[in-house]
Short mmCIF file of C-alpha atoms and ligand atoms in Angstrom, two decimals:
data_model
loop_
_atom_site.label_atom_id
_atom_site.label_comp_id
_atom_site.label_asym_id
_atom_site.label_seq_id
_atom_site.Cartn_x
_atom_site.Cartn_y
_atom_site.Cartn_z
CA MET A 1 -63.18 21.81 -62.33
CA GLY A 2 -61.23 21.19 -59.12
CA VAL A 3 -61.73 23.68 -56.29
CA ILE A 4 -58.05 24.56 -56.23
CA VAL A 5 -58.07 25.34 -59.94
CA ASN A 6 -61.16 27.52 -59.46
CA GLN A 7 -59.45 29.37 -56.64
CA VAL A 8 -56.19 29.91 -58.55
CA PHE A 9 -58.06 31.23 -61.59
CA GLY A 10 -60.40 33.35 -59.46
CA HIS A 11 -57.48 34.90 -57.62
CA GLU A 12 -55.73 35.75 -60.89
CA LEU A 13 -58.89 37.25 -62.36
CA ARG A 14 -59.38 39.46 -59.28
CA ARG A 15 -55.75 40.54 -59.29
CA LEU A 16 -55.92 41.63 -62.94
CA ARG A 17 -59.25 43.40 -62.44
CA THR A 18 -58.14 45.36 -59.37
CA GLN A 19 -54.76 46.11 -60.95
CA GLN A 20 -56.63 47.91 -63.66
CA GLY A 21 -58.96 49.70 -61.28
CA VAL A 22 -62.08 47.95 -62.63
CA SER A 23 -64.84 47.35 -60.08
CA LEU A 24 -66.79 44.11 -60.01
CA LYS A 25 -69.87 46.09 -61.06
CA ALA A 26 -68.06 47.59 -64.01
CA LEU A 27 -66.75 44.16 -65.05
CA SER A 28 -70.29 42.79 -64.85
CA GLU A 29 -71.60 45.60 -67.04
CA MET A 30 -68.84 45.18 -69.60
CA THR A 31 -68.97 41.36 -69.82
CA HIS A 32 -72.76 40.90 -69.31
CA TYR A 33 -72.14 38.28 -66.66
CA SER A 34 -73.95 38.90 -63.35
CA LYS A 35 -72.00 40.51 -60.57
CA GLY A 36 -72.88 37.61 -58.26
CA TYR A 37 -71.57 34.99 -60.68
CA LEU A 38 -68.35 36.95 -61.28
CA SER A 39 -67.88 37.35 -57.55
CA ARG A 40 -68.28 33.60 -57.03
CA VAL A 41 -65.78 32.94 -59.83
CA GLU A 42 -63.31 35.24 -58.11
CA THR A 43 -63.66 33.50 -54.76
CA GLY A 44 -63.32 30.09 -56.43
CA ALA A 45 -66.85 29.04 -55.50
CA ARG A 46 -67.80 28.70 -59.18
CA ALA A 47 -65.84 27.44 -62.18
CA ALA A 48 -64.94 29.85 -64.92
CA THR A 49 -65.76 28.93 -68.49
CA PRO A 50 -63.43 29.59 -71.46
CA GLU A 51 -66.07 32.05 -72.77
CA LEU A 52 -65.98 34.03 -69.50
CA ALA A 53 -62.18 34.06 -69.52
CA ALA A 54 -62.16 35.28 -73.11
CA ARG A 55 -64.73 38.00 -72.36
CA CYS A 56 -62.70 39.20 -69.37
CA ASP A 57 -59.52 39.11 -71.54
CA ASP A 58 -61.25 41.44 -74.01
CA VAL A 59 -62.57 43.97 -71.53
CA LEU A 60 -59.49 43.95 -69.31
CA GLY A 61 -57.14 44.09 -72.31
CA ALA A 62 -55.31 40.98 -71.15
CA GLY A 63 -54.57 39.81 -74.70
CA GLY A 64 -55.84 36.23 -74.14
CA ALA A 65 -53.83 35.65 -70.95
CA LEU A 66 -56.81 34.63 -68.82
CA ARG A 67 -58.12 32.19 -71.36
CA ALA A 68 -54.63 30.70 -71.83
CA ARG A 69 -54.22 30.46 -68.04
CA LEU A 70 -57.55 28.69 -67.65
CA ALA A 71 -56.57 26.19 -70.34
CA GLU A 72 -53.16 25.72 -68.68
CA LEU A 73 -54.68 25.15 -65.24
CA ARG A 74 -57.07 22.55 -66.69
CA VAL A 75 -54.39 20.68 -68.59
CA VAL A 76 -51.53 20.87 -66.11
CA ILE A 77 -53.06 21.08 -62.68
CA GLU A 78 -56.56 19.66 -62.81
CA PRO A 79 -55.62 16.06 -63.65
CA ARG A 80 -53.17 16.05 -60.80
CA VAL A 81 -55.56 17.61 -58.34
CA ASN A 82 -58.17 15.03 -59.18
CA ASP A 83 -55.81 12.09 -59.07
CA PRO A 84 -55.67 10.51 -55.60
CA ARG A 85 -52.06 9.41 -56.19
CA PHE A 86 -51.05 13.07 -56.08
CA ALA A 87 -53.16 13.97 -53.07
CA ASP A 88 -50.29 14.68 -50.71
CA LEU A 89 -47.98 16.33 -53.20
CA PRO A 90 -47.57 20.05 -53.62
CA LEU A 91 -49.16 21.56 -56.70
CA GLY A 92 -46.91 22.09 -59.72
CA ARG A 93 -44.48 19.28 -58.97
CA ALA A 94 -47.09 16.69 -58.21
CA GLY A 95 -45.53 13.26 -58.29
CA GLU A 96 -43.37 13.88 -61.31
CA PRO A 97 -39.89 12.56 -61.20
CA PRO A 98 -37.53 15.58 -61.29
CA ASP A 99 -37.33 16.40 -65.00
CA HIS A 100 -34.18 18.44 -65.44
CA GLY A 101 -34.79 18.41 -69.20
CA ARG A 102 -37.70 20.81 -68.71
CA PRO A 103 -36.13 23.80 -67.04
CA ALA A 104 -38.29 26.43 -65.35
CA GLN A 105 -35.71 29.09 -64.61
CA LEU A 106 -37.81 32.25 -64.47
CA PRO A 107 -37.22 34.24 -61.31
CA MET A 108 -40.21 35.25 -59.21
CA ALA A 109 -42.38 37.91 -60.82
CA GLU A 110 -42.86 41.21 -58.95
CA PRO A 111 -45.92 40.59 -56.78
CA ASP A 112 -46.93 44.23 -57.06
CA PHE A 113 -46.34 44.71 -60.78
CA VAL A 114 -48.34 47.67 -62.10
CA GLY A 115 -49.49 48.91 -65.49
CA ARG A 116 -47.57 48.46 -68.76
CA LEU A 117 -50.73 47.29 -70.47
CA GLU A 118 -49.70 48.43 -73.91
CA ALA A 119 -46.31 46.70 -73.71
CA LEU A 120 -47.98 43.54 -72.38
CA ARG A 121 -50.41 43.57 -75.26
CA GLU A 122 -47.54 44.03 -77.71
CA LEU A 123 -45.75 41.04 -76.13
CA ASP A 124 -48.95 38.97 -76.19
CA ARG A 125 -49.04 39.32 -79.96
CA LEU A 126 -45.52 37.89 -80.37
CA PRO A 127 -45.66 34.09 -79.83
CA ALA A 128 -45.82 32.37 -83.16
CA PRO A 129 -45.81 28.57 -83.72
CA HIS A 130 -44.02 28.66 -87.09
CA ARG A 131 -41.04 30.81 -86.39
CA VAL A 132 -38.58 31.85 -83.72
CA THR A 133 -39.43 35.21 -82.23
CA VAL A 134 -36.88 37.54 -80.72
CA CYS A 135 -37.96 40.61 -78.83
CA ALA A 136 -35.54 43.23 -77.49
CA ILE A 137 -36.85 45.36 -74.62
CA SER A 138 -34.62 48.43 -74.27
CA GLY A 139 -34.65 51.44 -71.98
CA MET A 140 -32.68 53.37 -69.39
CA ALA A 141 -31.50 51.83 -66.15
CA GLY A 142 -34.29 51.12 -63.70
CA THR A 143 -37.11 51.64 -66.17
CA GLY A 144 -38.58 48.23 -65.56
CA LYS A 145 -37.30 46.05 -68.41
CA THR A 146 -36.61 42.99 -66.25
CA ALA A 147 -39.83 43.43 -64.28
CA LEU A 148 -41.82 43.56 -67.54
CA ALA A 149 -40.01 40.60 -69.14
CA VAL A 150 -40.39 38.38 -66.07
CA HIS A 151 -44.00 39.38 -65.48
CA TRP A 152 -44.99 38.65 -69.06
CA ALA A 153 -42.92 35.46 -69.18
CA HIS A 154 -44.90 34.07 -66.24
CA ARG A 155 -48.22 34.91 -67.71
CA ALA A 156 -47.27 33.45 -71.10
CA ARG A 157 -45.99 30.14 -69.72
CA ALA A 158 -48.86 28.22 -71.33
CA HIS A 159 -47.38 29.02 -74.74
CA PHE A 160 -44.09 27.33 -73.85
CA PRO A 161 -44.78 23.77 -72.66
CA ASP A 162 -41.07 22.86 -72.81
CA GLY A 163 -40.14 25.36 -70.12
CA SER A 164 -38.09 28.47 -69.70
CA LEU A 165 -34.42 29.44 -69.52
CA PHE A 166 -33.23 32.62 -67.83
CA ALA A 167 -29.78 34.16 -67.71
CA GLU A 168 -28.42 37.44 -66.51
CA LEU A 169 -25.85 38.42 -69.15
CA ALA A 170 -24.29 41.21 -67.08
CA GLY A 171 -24.14 41.80 -63.37
CA PRO A 172 -25.21 45.03 -61.68
CA ASP A 173 -21.53 46.06 -61.39
CA GLY A 174 -21.05 45.78 -65.13
CA THR A 175 -19.41 42.31 -65.14
CA VAL A 176 -20.24 40.79 -68.51
CA LEU A 177 -20.81 37.08 -69.11
CA ALA A 178 -19.38 35.55 -72.31
CA PRO A 179 -21.95 33.73 -74.47
CA SER A 180 -20.01 30.46 -73.96
CA GLN A 181 -20.49 30.79 -70.16
CA VAL A 182 -24.21 31.33 -70.63
CA LEU A 183 -24.44 28.37 -72.99
CA ALA A 184 -22.63 26.21 -70.45
CA ALA A 185 -25.34 27.04 -67.91
CA PHE A 186 -28.17 26.45 -70.39
CA LEU A 187 -26.70 23.12 -71.55
CA GLY A 188 -26.24 22.06 -67.94
CA ALA A 189 -29.90 22.75 -67.29
CA LEU A 190 -31.01 20.87 -70.40
CA ARG A 191 -28.64 17.88 -70.06
CA PRO A 192 -27.30 17.66 -66.57
CA ALA A 193 -24.09 15.67 -66.15
CA ALA A 194 -23.49 15.42 -69.92
CA PRO A 195 -20.07 16.52 -71.18
CA LEU A 196 -19.83 20.15 -72.24
CA PRO A 197 -18.39 20.92 -75.70
CA ALA A 198 -15.29 23.04 -75.60
CA THR A 199 -15.86 25.79 -78.15
CA LEU A 200 -18.50 28.47 -78.42
CA ALA A 201 -19.60 27.25 -81.87
CA GLU A 202 -20.03 23.66 -80.62
CA ARG A 203 -21.96 24.78 -77.56
CA ALA A 204 -24.23 26.99 -79.66
CA ALA A 205 -24.85 24.17 -82.12
CA LEU A 206 -25.69 21.72 -79.32
CA PHE A 207 -28.00 24.29 -77.73
CA ARG A 208 -29.89 24.67 -81.03
CA THR A 209 -30.05 20.90 -81.41
CA LEU A 210 -31.48 20.41 -77.93
CA LEU A 211 -34.14 23.06 -78.47
CA ASP A 212 -35.15 21.67 -81.87
CA GLY A 213 -38.77 20.60 -81.82
CA ARG A 214 -39.35 22.30 -78.45
CA ARG A 215 -41.32 25.36 -77.58
CA MET A 216 -39.27 27.14 -75.04
CA LEU A 217 -39.06 30.66 -73.68
CA VAL A 218 -35.55 32.07 -73.27
CA VAL A 219 -35.07 35.27 -71.28
CA LEU A 220 -31.69 36.96 -71.74
CA ASP A 221 -31.61 39.71 -69.15
CA HIS A 222 -29.29 42.68 -69.21
CA ALA A 223 -27.56 41.97 -72.53
CA VAL A 224 -24.75 44.37 -73.49
CA SER A 225 -24.53 43.78 -77.23
CA ALA A 226 -26.03 41.96 -80.18
CA GLU A 227 -22.80 39.92 -80.46
CA GLN A 228 -23.32 38.62 -76.94
CA VAL A 229 -26.89 37.56 -77.73
CA ARG A 230 -26.51 36.05 -81.20
CA PRO A 231 -24.97 32.64 -80.22
CA LEU A 232 -27.73 32.23 -77.64
CA LEU A 233 -30.56 32.30 -80.13
CA PRO A 234 -32.42 29.01 -80.78
CA ALA A 235 -33.59 28.18 -84.27
CA ALA A 236 -36.66 26.09 -83.41
CA PRO A 237 -40.03 27.48 -84.49
CA GLY A 238 -42.27 28.20 -81.52
CA CYS A 239 -39.39 29.32 -79.30
CA LEU A 240 -39.39 32.92 -78.11
CA VAL A 241 -36.41 34.91 -76.89
CA LEU A 242 -36.94 38.01 -74.73
CA VAL A 243 -33.81 40.15 -74.44
CA THR A 244 -33.59 43.10 -72.10
CA SER A 245 -30.87 45.64 -72.57
CA ARG A 246 -30.05 49.26 -71.83
CA GLN A 247 -28.54 49.33 -75.31
CA ARG A 248 -30.63 49.52 -78.47
CA LEU A 249 -29.63 46.17 -79.95
CA THR A 250 -30.03 47.34 -83.53
CA GLY A 251 -27.58 44.58 -84.58
CA LEU A 252 -30.35 42.03 -83.89
CA THR A 253 -31.94 42.87 -87.20
CA ALA A 254 -34.79 40.33 -87.02
CA ALA A 255 -35.76 41.27 -83.49
CA HIS A 256 -38.99 43.02 -82.57
CA GLN A 257 -37.85 46.21 -80.84
CA LEU A 258 -39.79 47.24 -77.76
CA PRO A 259 -38.39 50.48 -76.31
CA LEU A 260 -39.64 50.98 -72.78
CA SER A 261 -40.13 54.46 -71.40
CA THR A 262 -40.87 55.53 -67.85
CA LEU A 263 -44.27 54.87 -66.19
CA THR A 264 -47.32 57.06 -66.63
CA PRO A 265 -48.11 59.24 -63.59
CA ALA A 266 -51.04 56.96 -62.74
CA GLU A 267 -48.90 53.81 -62.91
CA ALA A 268 -46.10 55.40 -60.89
CA GLY A 269 -48.69 56.55 -58.30
CA GLU A 270 -50.03 53.01 -58.10
CA LEU A 271 -46.55 51.61 -57.57
CA ALA A 272 -45.87 54.19 -54.81
CA GLY A 273 -49.24 53.30 -53.30
CA THR A 274 -48.55 49.58 -53.14
CA VAL A 275 -45.25 50.18 -51.36
CA ILE A 276 -46.29 53.00 -49.02
CA GLY A 277 -49.75 51.59 -48.32
CA PRO A 278 -53.20 52.93 -49.15
CA ALA A 279 -53.85 54.44 -45.72
CA ARG A 280 -51.13 57.05 -46.22
CA THR A 281 -51.45 57.60 -49.98
CA GLU A 282 -55.21 58.19 -49.72
CA LEU A 283 -54.53 60.87 -47.10
CA GLU A 284 -52.05 62.69 -49.33
CA PRO A 285 -52.90 62.06 -52.98
CA TYR A 286 -51.31 65.34 -54.11
CA ALA A 287 -48.07 64.52 -52.36
CA VAL A 288 -47.98 61.10 -54.12
CA ARG A 289 -48.32 62.84 -57.47
CA GLU A 290 -45.50 65.20 -56.55
CA LEU A 291 -43.39 62.34 -55.27
CA VAL A 292 -43.56 60.39 -58.50
CA GLU A 293 -42.87 63.53 -60.48
CA CYS A 294 -39.73 64.14 -58.42
CA CYS A 295 -38.74 60.57 -59.32
CA GLY A 296 -39.14 61.40 -63.02
CA LEU A 297 -41.65 58.48 -63.16
CA LEU A 298 -38.67 56.11 -63.15
CA PRO A 299 -39.84 52.85 -61.47
CA LEU A 300 -36.53 52.28 -59.69
CA ALA A 301 -36.62 55.80 -58.19
CA VAL A 302 -40.31 55.50 -57.27
CA ARG A 303 -39.62 52.26 -55.48
CA LEU A 304 -36.62 53.72 -53.64
CA ALA A 305 -38.55 56.80 -52.46
CA ALA A 306 -41.63 54.78 -51.56
CA THR A 307 -39.53 52.20 -49.68
CA GLN A 308 -37.93 55.03 -47.71
CA LEU A 309 -41.40 56.26 -46.74
CA ALA A 310 -42.57 52.74 -45.87
CA ALA A 311 -39.61 52.47 -43.52
CA ARG A 312 -40.56 55.82 -41.89
CA PRO A 313 -44.23 55.31 -41.05
CA SER A 314 -44.49 58.55 -39.06
CA TRP A 315 -43.35 60.78 -41.96
CA LEU A 316 -45.74 62.68 -44.12
CA ILE A 317 -45.29 61.93 -47.81
CA SER A 318 -45.11 65.67 -48.39
CA SER A 319 -42.19 66.00 -45.97
CA LEU A 320 -40.14 63.81 -48.29
CA THR A 321 -41.27 65.52 -51.50
CA GLU A 322 -40.32 68.88 -49.98
CA ARG A 323 -36.83 67.63 -49.30
CA LEU A 324 -36.57 66.15 -52.75
CA ARG A 325 -37.54 69.51 -54.24
CA GLN A 326 -34.90 71.30 -52.18
CA ASP A 327 -32.11 68.80 -52.74
CA GLY A 328 -31.82 67.64 -56.37
CA GLU A 329 -29.35 64.92 -55.42
CA LEU A 330 -31.23 63.39 -52.51
CA LEU A 331 -32.68 60.64 -54.64
CA LEU A 332 -29.19 59.68 -55.77
CA ARG A 333 -28.30 58.97 -52.14
CA LEU A 334 -31.34 56.80 -51.36
CA GLY A 335 -30.95 53.04 -51.11
CA GLY A 336 -27.18 53.20 -50.71
CA GLY A 337 -26.76 55.09 -54.00
CA ALA A 338 -28.77 52.57 -56.06
CA LEU A 339 -29.42 55.05 -58.86
CA PRO A 340 -25.80 56.16 -59.50
CA ASN A 341 -24.76 52.52 -59.11
CA ALA A 342 -27.18 51.63 -61.88
CA PHE A 343 -26.15 54.53 -64.12
CA ARG A 344 -22.38 54.14 -63.66
CA PRO A 345 -21.73 51.13 -65.98
CA ASP A 346 -23.59 52.91 -68.81
CA TYR A 347 -21.47 56.02 -68.40
CA GLN A 348 -18.29 54.00 -68.07
CA GLY A 349 -19.05 52.07 -71.23
CA LEU A 350 -19.11 55.22 -73.35
CA SER A 351 -16.38 56.36 -75.67
CA ARG A 352 -14.37 59.31 -74.27
CA SER A 353 -16.09 61.71 -76.64
CA ALA A 354 -19.61 60.62 -75.66
CA ALA A 355 -18.77 60.57 -71.92
CA ASP A 356 -17.52 64.14 -72.21
CA ALA A 357 -20.63 65.15 -74.12
CA PHE A 358 -22.86 63.51 -71.49
CA ARG A 359 -21.27 65.41 -68.59
CA ARG A 360 -21.55 68.70 -70.41
CA ILE A 361 -24.86 68.39 -72.17
CA ALA A 362 -27.06 66.45 -69.77
CA PRO A 363 -27.15 69.17 -67.08
CA LEU A 364 -28.11 71.93 -69.53
CA PRO A 365 -31.48 73.59 -68.73
CA GLY A 366 -34.49 73.27 -71.02
CA PRO A 367 -36.60 70.29 -71.94
CA LEU A 368 -35.06 69.67 -75.40
CA LEU A 369 -31.69 70.15 -76.99
CA SER A 370 -30.93 70.31 -80.65
CA ALA A 371 -27.83 68.78 -82.29
CA ALA A 372 -26.76 72.30 -83.33
CA GLN A 373 -26.96 73.61 -79.75
CA ALA A 374 -25.01 70.60 -78.54
CA ALA A 375 -22.32 71.20 -81.18
CA GLU A 376 -22.00 74.79 -79.97
CA VAL A 377 -21.75 73.89 -76.29
CA LEU A 378 -19.21 71.16 -77.05
CA GLY A 379 -17.26 73.29 -79.52
CA ARG A 380 -17.34 70.43 -82.06
CA GLY A 381 -18.48 70.09 -85.62
CA GLY A 382 -22.10 69.10 -86.24
CA ALA A 383 -21.39 65.58 -87.40
CA GLU A 384 -18.99 64.87 -84.53
CA ALA A 385 -21.47 66.22 -81.95
CA GLU A 386 -24.31 64.21 -83.45
CA ALA A 387 -22.28 60.99 -83.40
CA ALA A 388 -21.66 61.52 -79.61
CA LEU A 389 -25.35 62.28 -79.05
CA GLU A 390 -26.43 59.17 -80.95
CA GLU A 391 -24.03 57.08 -78.91
CA LEU A 392 -25.72 58.45 -75.79
CA VAL A 393 -29.12 57.51 -77.21
CA ASP A 394 -27.95 53.96 -77.95
CA ALA A 395 -26.75 53.70 -74.34
CA SER A 396 -30.17 54.98 -73.09
CA LEU A 397 -28.56 58.03 -71.52
CA LEU A 398 -30.45 60.37 -73.86
CA GLU A 399 -33.74 60.11 -75.66
CA THR A 400 -34.42 61.39 -79.14
CA PRO A 401 -38.08 62.29 -79.61
CA ALA A 402 -37.41 63.43 -83.20
CA PRO A 403 -34.35 63.45 -85.50
CA GLY A 404 -31.83 66.02 -84.30
CA LEU A 405 -33.65 66.61 -80.99
CA TYR A 406 -32.58 65.18 -77.64
CA ARG A 407 -33.75 65.12 -74.03
CA CYS A 408 -32.32 63.73 -70.84
CA HIS A 409 -34.14 62.15 -67.90
CA PRO A 410 -34.00 64.45 -64.83
CA LEU A 411 -32.23 61.82 -62.73
CA LEU A 412 -29.57 61.34 -65.40
CA ARG A 413 -29.15 65.12 -65.42
CA ALA A 414 -28.60 65.07 -61.65
CA TYR A 415 -26.13 62.20 -62.11
CA ALA A 416 -24.22 64.13 -64.78
CA ARG A 417 -24.00 67.12 -62.42
CA THR A 418 -22.43 64.90 -59.74
CA LEU A 419 -19.91 63.64 -62.32
CA THR A 420 -18.92 67.20 -63.17
CA GLN A 421 -18.60 68.12 -59.48
CA ARG A 422 -16.39 65.13 -58.88
CA LEU A 423 -14.33 65.93 -61.90
CA GLU A 424 -13.81 69.40 -60.54
CA CYS A 425 -12.80 67.91 -57.18
CA GLY A 426 -10.26 65.70 -58.98
CA LEU A 427 -12.15 62.50 -58.18
CA LEU A 428 -12.86 61.75 -61.81
CA ALA A 429 -10.21 61.57 -64.44
CA ALA A 430 -10.94 64.03 -67.22
CA GLU A 431 -8.98 62.10 -69.77
CA SER A 432 -10.31 58.73 -68.84
CA ARG A 433 -13.82 57.45 -69.35
CA TYR A 434 -13.48 55.61 -66.06
CA GLU A 435 -14.02 57.12 -62.69
CA LEU A 436 -10.89 56.99 -60.60
CA ALA A 437 -12.64 56.59 -57.32
CA ALA A 438 -16.23 56.11 -56.26
CA PRO A 439 -16.44 57.40 -52.72
CA ALA A 440 -19.55 56.21 -50.95
CA LEU A 441 -22.23 58.85 -51.07
CA PRO A 442 -23.64 59.62 -47.63
CA VAL A 443 -26.75 57.54 -47.18
CA ALA A 444 -28.33 59.63 -44.49
CA LEU A 445 -31.21 61.87 -45.35
N1 ATP B 1 -44.34 47.78 -63.77
C1 ATP B 1 -43.76 47.70 -62.57
N2 ATP B 1 -44.48 47.44 -61.45
C2 ATP B 1 -43.90 47.40 -60.25
N3 ATP B 1 -42.60 47.58 -60.05
C3 ATP B 1 -41.80 47.86 -61.09
C4 ATP B 1 -42.37 47.92 -62.41
N4 ATP B 1 -41.37 48.21 -63.26
C5 ATP B 1 -40.26 48.26 -62.52
N5 ATP B 1 -40.54 48.07 -61.23
C6 ATP B 1 -39.57 48.13 -60.12
O1 ATP B 1 -38.60 49.11 -60.43
C7 ATP B 1 -37.30 48.63 -60.14
C8 ATP B 1 -36.46 48.62 -61.40
O2 ATP B 1 -37.03 47.71 -62.30
P1 ATP B 1 -36.14 46.71 -63.19
O3 ATP B 1 -35.05 46.11 -62.39
O4 ATP B 1 -37.05 45.81 -63.92
O5 ATP B 1 -35.54 47.78 -64.19
P2 ATP B 1 -34.55 47.50 -65.42
O6 ATP B 1 -35.03 48.35 -66.52
O7 ATP B 1 -34.46 46.05 -65.66
O8 ATP B 1 -33.20 48.08 -64.84
P3 ATP B 1 -31.70 47.67 -65.28
O9 ATP B 1 -31.42 48.36 -66.55
O10 ATP B 1 -30.88 48.20 -64.13
O11 ATP B 1 -31.64 46.18 -65.38
C9 ATP B 1 -37.48 47.27 -59.51
O12 ATP B 1 -37.47 47.41 -58.11
C10 ATP B 1 -38.84 46.83 -59.97
O13 ATP B 1 -39.44 46.08 -59.01
MG1 MG B 2 -32.93 44.71 -65.56
#
């Protein structure tokens, strides 16, 4: 196998192994390959065999990704690397005429992606050659839906030889794209310069026609409803659609539902460590644990806090955690108010009744709330209160660990408190589900 292919595979094997905290010695013991051989495979000095890739897949829980990657590298890259005609051309686009019919629209994967092994395994089981697969990843703002979808999409590329389409169905400010706009972009990528049909139905039909007989991955990021997604679904067996949404898209009845929760403490600590740097996190392991706890294990919050520390190299990690403990709203001010900016469209999309329930219920003390307690606090009948609570669950503003029981993420509680404060200051209209004004929160610590 070409040296470059060996190096690419070796690099990916090492990244997966270290990501999972497995030493070379442990990998050697688990796979029964010698440590020296594995080390040479990782540096690219030796070629990996499919058997070695499969063994490493098993022990690292990679769900066949390494083996698929090795096969992909051999099929796609090796012939080009070994062909003198392609010698001067960059890998990946070697000598091919630009083929706009094979889109590759995935954005860059997070280089420091951590954990999520169970979700990745679940996704690995999805591709099926004889049917279209739709998977809806749901979860609260900032929980890592897009990061997971893009990370998995990159590692599953070998399953989709006809390429990938990616569209953001709603902007961070809540602007929503109509399905016909998304189809226009997809059709443009598949058939550049061809005329665009006028109606949504015609565009959707042409999209399905163009994907017929192809195995393509379609990532629909930040969907707001099942209705928005439905016209964007291909019908060709072998295609896979990954949808991310803060909403539970229960209307997509045939979809595999993958609800995504926050990170585990170990994963969140690893994420903080990659951003802050090992020199500091190894000095203060307890402070890292406290830091990620203050962030409620929410990846977006962990990244914000860790980025703040990375930008302040002289600070102790514990000095930030202390301030976070003292000031429950400090995290909401970090990164120019990235957290409230992420939460706001979800709150604003609620019915008046659910928005009112959110402001009043979310800040209540205690880990769990029952529907009956909520009804009492809200002064509403049981059924009415439960309908509001379920709307909050569908919008990922509440979780329901069991029927009739609810809990709220600590950062959403803090956000709800700020809404109430602003309501009391007259900055939020009580009767409207929309905020009247969104004054910039002070960014300074
Ligand atoms: N597993 C992970 N490893 C490393 N970083 C992660 C991981 N998950 C999420 N992040 C980081 O956390 C932040 C939020 O993640 P992401 O944007 O994927 O969340 P989201 O659920 O898609 O949020 P939204 O609902 O706002 O679209 C990003 O900065 C991302 O890089
Ligand atoms: Mg996202």
